[in-house]
Amino acid sequence: MSGWERVQSSKVRFGGRHSPLGGDERASTRTVRLGRVQPQAPTHRTIYCNDREANLPVRFKGNSISTTKYNVITFLPKGLFEQFRRVANLYFLMISILSATPFSPVSPITNMVPLSLVLLVSLCKEAYEDWKRFQNDMSINNTLVEVLQDNRWVNMPWKKLQVGDIIKVKQDECFPADLLFLASTNADGVCYIETSNLDGETNLKIRKALERTWDYSTAEKAVEFKGEVQCEQPNNSLYTFTGNLIFQKQTLPLSPNQLLLRV
């Protein structure tokens, strides 16, 4: 059955002299078929800070990136498909096929050899460019960042970060992921970030942590931090952010001032 069914019963009165009420009553039944209700995506998600086990059931995405177009299995079929999307290559392929027929006046080699050379050079170029992208991805994914584990800061590759981890970012370092700003070595709990890779603006922007989390800048204090973040789902907005930090039985509102975006 493609949808839910609901049966409704009703009584319909017909005029007639045999009814003591001036008419006959007859029961009628009709079936209303309702469409399937599509499940709605949750409007927010919950993240447990400094607690990997609590976040395991959600199965958040990993932090590694991949910008390559091919892999070992898909390179040849996908690469040829991309090449024959070009009108010129497709045209010469049809000419080569026609020249291989018995009634063709020319040898198929005269058309197939040039086309094969063009495809070979193009595929080699695609392979080289994709290899450079792979190397760049590996370099970024293996960049080290300090993560709080076992009451101390431990160097860990970006690709092994998990949602909810507490990390320490030093001056002039890039953010390994989208972060919630908890504390800073500055006395007023602020930091200055550059977002030129995101919006093209070269001037530094100010971000300020919540006052309640200013003290959690050291490993000794950060290990005691246990909070719950309820925020919106990932989106492409650079200037808006809504969420709450539930910390020490208090709900603290979050804003873009506490959001540090990966560039």
Short mmCIF file of C-alpha atoms in Angstrom, two decimals:
data_model
loop_
_atom_site.label_atom_id
_atom_site.label_comp_id
_atom_site.label_asym_id
_atom_site.label_seq_id
_atom_site.Cartn_x
_atom_site.Cartn_y
_atom_site.Cartn_z
CA MET A 1 0.00 0.00 0.00
CA SER A 2 1.50 3.33 -0.99
CA GLY A 3 -0.21 5.39 1.67
CA TRP A 4 -2.30 5.29 4.77
CA GLU A 5 -6.03 4.51 4.48
CA ARG A 6 -8.79 5.91 6.62
CA VAL A 7 -12.37 4.60 6.57
CA GLN A 8 -15.15 7.04 7.25
CA SER A 9 -18.78 6.06 7.96
CA SER A 10 -21.73 8.39 7.59
CA LYS A 11 -25.51 8.25 7.44
CA VAL A 12 -27.38 9.69 4.50
CA ARG A 13 -31.09 10.52 4.82
CA PHE A 14 -33.38 9.88 1.88
CA GLY A 15 -36.92 11.19 1.73
CA GLY A 16 -39.64 8.53 2.00
CA ARG A 17 -42.94 7.88 3.66
CA HIS A 18 -41.78 4.73 5.42
CA SER A 19 -39.41 6.56 7.72
CA PRO A 20 -40.82 7.72 11.04
CA LEU A 21 -38.60 10.77 10.68
CA GLY A 22 -39.94 11.54 7.26
CA GLY A 23 -37.18 9.79 5.37
CA ASP A 24 -34.99 6.66 5.12
CA GLU A 25 -31.55 6.53 6.65
CA ARG A 26 -28.93 4.44 4.92
CA ALA A 27 -25.39 3.92 6.05
CA SER A 28 -22.65 4.61 3.55
CA THR A 29 -18.97 3.93 3.85
CA ARG A 30 -16.17 5.54 1.91
CA THR A 31 -12.44 5.03 1.95
CA VAL A 32 -10.11 8.01 1.83
CA ARG A 33 -6.59 7.25 0.67
CA LEU A 34 -3.99 9.58 2.10
CA GLY A 35 -0.56 10.12 0.64
CA ARG A 36 2.53 8.88 2.42
CA VAL A 37 3.90 11.40 4.89
CA GLN A 38 7.50 12.22 4.08
CA PRO A 39 9.84 12.29 7.10
CA GLN A 40 11.00 15.78 7.94
CA ALA A 41 14.67 16.52 8.51
CA PRO A 42 15.46 17.72 12.02
CA THR A 43 15.72 21.48 12.29
CA HIS A 44 18.68 21.36 14.63
CA ARG A 45 21.33 18.96 15.84
CA THR A 46 22.79 18.26 19.25
CA ILE A 47 26.53 18.04 19.87
CA TYR A 48 28.10 16.90 23.13
CA CYS A 49 31.33 18.75 23.88
CA ASN A 50 34.40 16.79 24.91
CA ASP A 51 32.49 13.49 24.83
CA ARG A 52 33.16 11.30 21.79
CA GLU A 53 31.15 8.36 23.08
CA ALA A 54 27.99 10.45 23.41
CA ASN A 55 28.33 11.61 19.78
CA LEU A 56 28.88 8.11 18.34
CA PRO A 57 25.18 7.23 17.80
CA VAL A 58 24.70 10.29 15.57
CA ARG A 59 27.48 9.24 13.17
CA PHE A 60 28.66 12.69 12.19
CA LYS A 61 30.68 13.07 9.00
CA GLY A 62 34.46 12.89 9.17
CA ASN A 63 36.73 15.90 8.81
CA SER A 64 38.79 14.76 5.82
CA ILE A 65 38.34 16.48 2.46
CA SER A 66 38.65 15.19 -1.09
CA THR A 67 38.71 17.39 -4.18
CA THR A 68 39.79 14.71 -6.66
CA LYS A 69 37.62 13.82 -9.64
CA TYR A 70 38.75 10.22 -10.12
CA ASN A 71 40.09 7.16 -8.36
CA VAL A 72 41.92 4.09 -9.68
CA ILE A 73 38.69 2.35 -10.69
CA THR A 74 36.77 5.27 -12.18
CA PHE A 75 39.62 7.04 -13.95
CA LEU A 76 39.41 5.29 -17.32
CA PRO A 77 35.61 5.11 -17.79
CA LYS A 78 34.93 8.51 -16.29
CA GLY A 79 37.90 10.09 -18.06
CA LEU A 80 36.78 8.77 -21.46
CA PHE A 81 33.24 9.91 -20.78
CA GLU A 82 34.49 13.43 -20.06
CA GLN A 83 36.59 13.43 -23.23
CA PHE A 84 33.74 12.33 -25.46
CA ARG A 85 31.48 15.01 -24.05
CA ARG A 86 33.48 17.32 -26.30
CA VAL A 87 31.87 17.65 -29.69
CA ALA A 88 35.18 17.46 -31.60
CA ASN A 89 36.23 14.18 -29.98
CA LEU A 90 32.78 12.69 -30.50
CA TYR A 91 32.82 13.74 -34.16
CA PHE A 92 36.20 12.10 -34.83
CA LEU A 93 35.05 8.97 -32.99
CA MET A 94 32.09 8.65 -35.36
CA ILE A 95 34.40 9.20 -38.35
CA SER A 96 36.74 6.48 -37.05
CA ILE A 97 33.84 4.05 -36.65
CA LEU A 98 32.60 4.75 -40.18
CA SER A 99 36.10 4.35 -41.61
CA ALA A 100 36.27 0.86 -40.08
CA THR A 101 33.30 -0.33 -42.16
CA PRO A 102 33.99 -2.41 -45.33
CA PHE A 103 32.63 0.22 -47.70
CA SER A 104 34.89 3.00 -46.39
CA PRO A 105 37.40 4.24 -49.03
CA VAL A 106 40.04 5.17 -46.38
CA SER A 107 41.93 3.11 -43.86
CA PRO A 108 40.64 3.37 -40.26
CA ILE A 109 44.19 3.93 -39.03
CA THR A 110 44.27 7.41 -40.55
CA ASN A 111 41.48 8.51 -38.20
CA MET A 112 41.97 6.29 -35.17
CA VAL A 113 45.65 7.06 -34.57
CA PRO A 114 45.25 10.87 -34.29
CA LEU A 115 42.17 10.47 -32.09
CA SER A 116 43.98 7.99 -29.84
CA LEU A 117 46.93 10.36 -29.45
CA VAL A 118 44.63 13.25 -28.54
CA LEU A 119 42.80 11.10 -25.98
CA LEU A 120 46.08 9.81 -24.53
CA VAL A 121 47.49 13.30 -24.05
CA SER A 122 44.23 14.57 -22.55
CA LEU A 123 43.97 11.64 -20.13
CA CYS A 124 47.59 12.07 -19.05
CA LYS A 125 46.88 15.74 -18.37
CA GLU A 126 43.76 14.83 -16.35
CA ALA A 127 45.71 12.23 -14.37
CA TYR A 128 48.48 14.70 -13.54
CA GLU A 129 46.06 17.40 -12.40
CA ASP A 130 44.06 14.94 -10.31
CA TRP A 131 47.27 13.63 -8.74
CA LYS A 132 48.21 17.18 -7.72
CA ARG A 133 44.77 17.62 -6.18
CA PHE A 134 45.21 14.35 -4.29
CA GLN A 135 48.58 15.48 -2.93
CA ASN A 136 47.09 18.79 -1.83
CA ASP A 137 44.23 16.96 -0.08
CA MET A 138 46.70 14.70 1.72
CA SER A 139 48.75 17.69 2.83
CA ILE A 140 45.68 19.43 4.26
CA ASN A 141 44.22 16.31 5.87
CA ASN A 142 47.52 15.49 7.58
CA THR A 143 48.08 18.98 8.99
CA LEU A 144 48.48 18.74 12.76
CA VAL A 145 46.36 20.47 15.36
CA GLU A 146 46.38 20.21 19.15
CA VAL A 147 43.40 18.25 20.49
CA LEU A 148 42.45 17.77 24.13
CA GLN A 149 42.83 14.10 25.04
CA ASP A 150 43.65 12.44 28.36
CA ASN A 151 44.00 15.77 30.18
CA ARG A 152 46.62 17.11 27.76
CA TRP A 153 47.01 18.58 24.31
CA VAL A 154 47.87 15.96 21.68
CA ASN A 155 48.92 16.63 18.07
CA MET A 156 46.43 15.03 15.71
CA PRO A 157 45.86 15.23 11.92
CA TRP A 158 42.90 17.29 10.78
CA LYS A 159 41.30 14.24 9.17
CA LYS A 160 40.99 12.50 12.56
CA LEU A 161 39.08 15.30 14.26
CA GLN A 162 35.59 14.44 15.44
CA VAL A 163 32.57 16.60 16.13
CA GLY A 164 32.66 17.76 19.74
CA ASP A 165 36.45 17.74 20.16
CA ILE A 166 38.10 20.62 22.01
CA ILE A 167 41.13 21.95 20.14
CA LYS A 168 43.69 24.71 20.53
CA VAL A 169 44.50 26.98 17.58
CA LYS A 170 47.57 29.19 17.80
CA GLN A 171 48.23 32.55 16.21
CA ASP A 172 48.38 32.59 12.39
CA GLU A 173 47.11 29.01 12.14
CA CYS A 174 44.14 27.98 10.00
CA PHE A 175 40.99 26.54 11.49
CA PRO A 176 40.76 22.78 10.82
CA ALA A 177 36.94 22.84 10.94
CA ASP A 178 34.02 25.12 11.78
CA LEU A 179 34.55 25.91 15.45
CA LEU A 180 32.69 27.27 18.46
CA PHE A 181 34.87 29.88 20.17
CA LEU A 182 35.22 29.04 23.87
CA ALA A 183 38.23 30.91 25.21
CA SER A 184 41.26 32.98 24.29
CA THR A 185 44.55 33.96 25.87
CA ASN A 186 43.42 37.57 25.49
CA ALA A 187 42.03 38.96 28.72
CA ASP A 188 38.73 40.06 27.16
CA GLY A 189 38.07 36.73 25.41
CA VAL A 190 38.41 38.00 21.84
CA CYS A 191 40.29 36.89 18.75
CA TYR A 192 40.87 38.40 15.32
CA ILE A 193 40.28 36.31 12.22
CA GLU A 194 40.73 36.77 8.48
CA THR A 195 38.01 35.55 6.13
CA SER A 196 39.43 36.62 2.76
CA ASN A 197 39.15 33.08 1.38
CA LEU A 198 35.44 33.04 2.24
CA ASP A 199 34.11 36.49 1.39
CA GLY A 200 37.11 38.32 -0.11
CA GLU A 201 37.37 40.80 2.76
CA THR A 202 40.95 41.33 3.93
CA ASN A 203 40.21 43.29 7.10
CA LEU A 204 40.35 41.39 10.37
CA LYS A 205 37.08 40.52 12.08
CA ILE A 206 36.51 40.31 15.82
CA ARG A 207 35.07 37.23 17.48
CA LYS A 208 34.26 37.11 21.19
CA ALA A 209 33.68 34.07 23.38
CA LEU A 210 30.90 33.82 25.92
CA GLU A 211 31.93 35.15 29.32
CA ARG A 212 31.00 31.90 31.02
CA THR A 213 33.66 29.99 29.02
CA TRP A 214 36.58 32.42 29.26
CA ASP A 215 38.36 30.38 31.94
CA TYR A 216 38.64 27.18 29.86
CA SER A 217 41.80 28.08 27.93
CA THR A 218 44.18 25.62 29.61
CA ALA A 219 44.16 21.84 29.42
CA GLU A 220 43.50 21.55 33.15
CA LYS A 221 40.34 23.64 32.88
CA ALA A 222 39.24 22.50 29.42
CA VAL A 223 39.09 18.86 30.50
CA GLU A 224 36.35 19.85 32.95
CA PHE A 225 34.24 21.44 30.22
CA LYS A 226 31.10 19.41 29.59
CA GLY A 227 28.47 21.15 27.53
CA GLU A 228 25.79 20.50 24.97
CA VAL A 229 25.44 22.53 21.79
CA GLN A 230 22.09 22.71 20.04
CA CYS A 231 22.49 24.48 16.71
CA GLU A 232 21.10 24.67 13.19
CA GLN A 233 21.98 22.17 10.51
CA PRO A 234 25.04 22.90 8.30
CA ASN A 235 24.28 25.49 5.62
CA ASN A 236 26.03 27.94 3.30
CA SER A 237 25.33 31.11 5.30
CA LEU A 238 28.44 33.07 6.32
CA TYR A 239 26.78 35.76 8.40
CA THR A 240 23.98 34.03 10.34
CA PHE A 241 24.10 31.40 13.04
CA THR A 242 21.60 30.36 15.69
CA GLY A 243 22.10 27.94 18.53
CA ASN A 244 22.36 27.43 22.26
CA LEU A 245 25.06 26.20 24.59
CA ILE A 246 23.69 24.25 27.53
CA PHE A 247 26.37 24.56 30.19
CA GLN A 248 26.13 24.07 33.95
CA LYS A 249 22.33 23.76 33.71
CA GLN A 250 22.09 27.12 31.95
CA THR A 251 21.11 27.82 28.34
CA LEU A 252 23.39 30.40 26.74
CA PRO A 253 22.44 31.82 23.30
CA LEU A 254 25.03 31.59 20.54
CA SER A 255 25.55 34.03 17.67
CA PRO A 256 27.98 34.50 14.75
CA ASN A 257 30.33 36.21 17.24
CA GLN A 258 31.21 32.77 18.60
CA LEU A 259 31.50 31.04 15.21
CA LEU A 260 34.90 30.44 13.58
CA LEU A 261 34.54 29.16 10.02
CA ARG A 262 37.08 27.02 8.24
CA VAL A 263 38.56 28.77 5.23
#
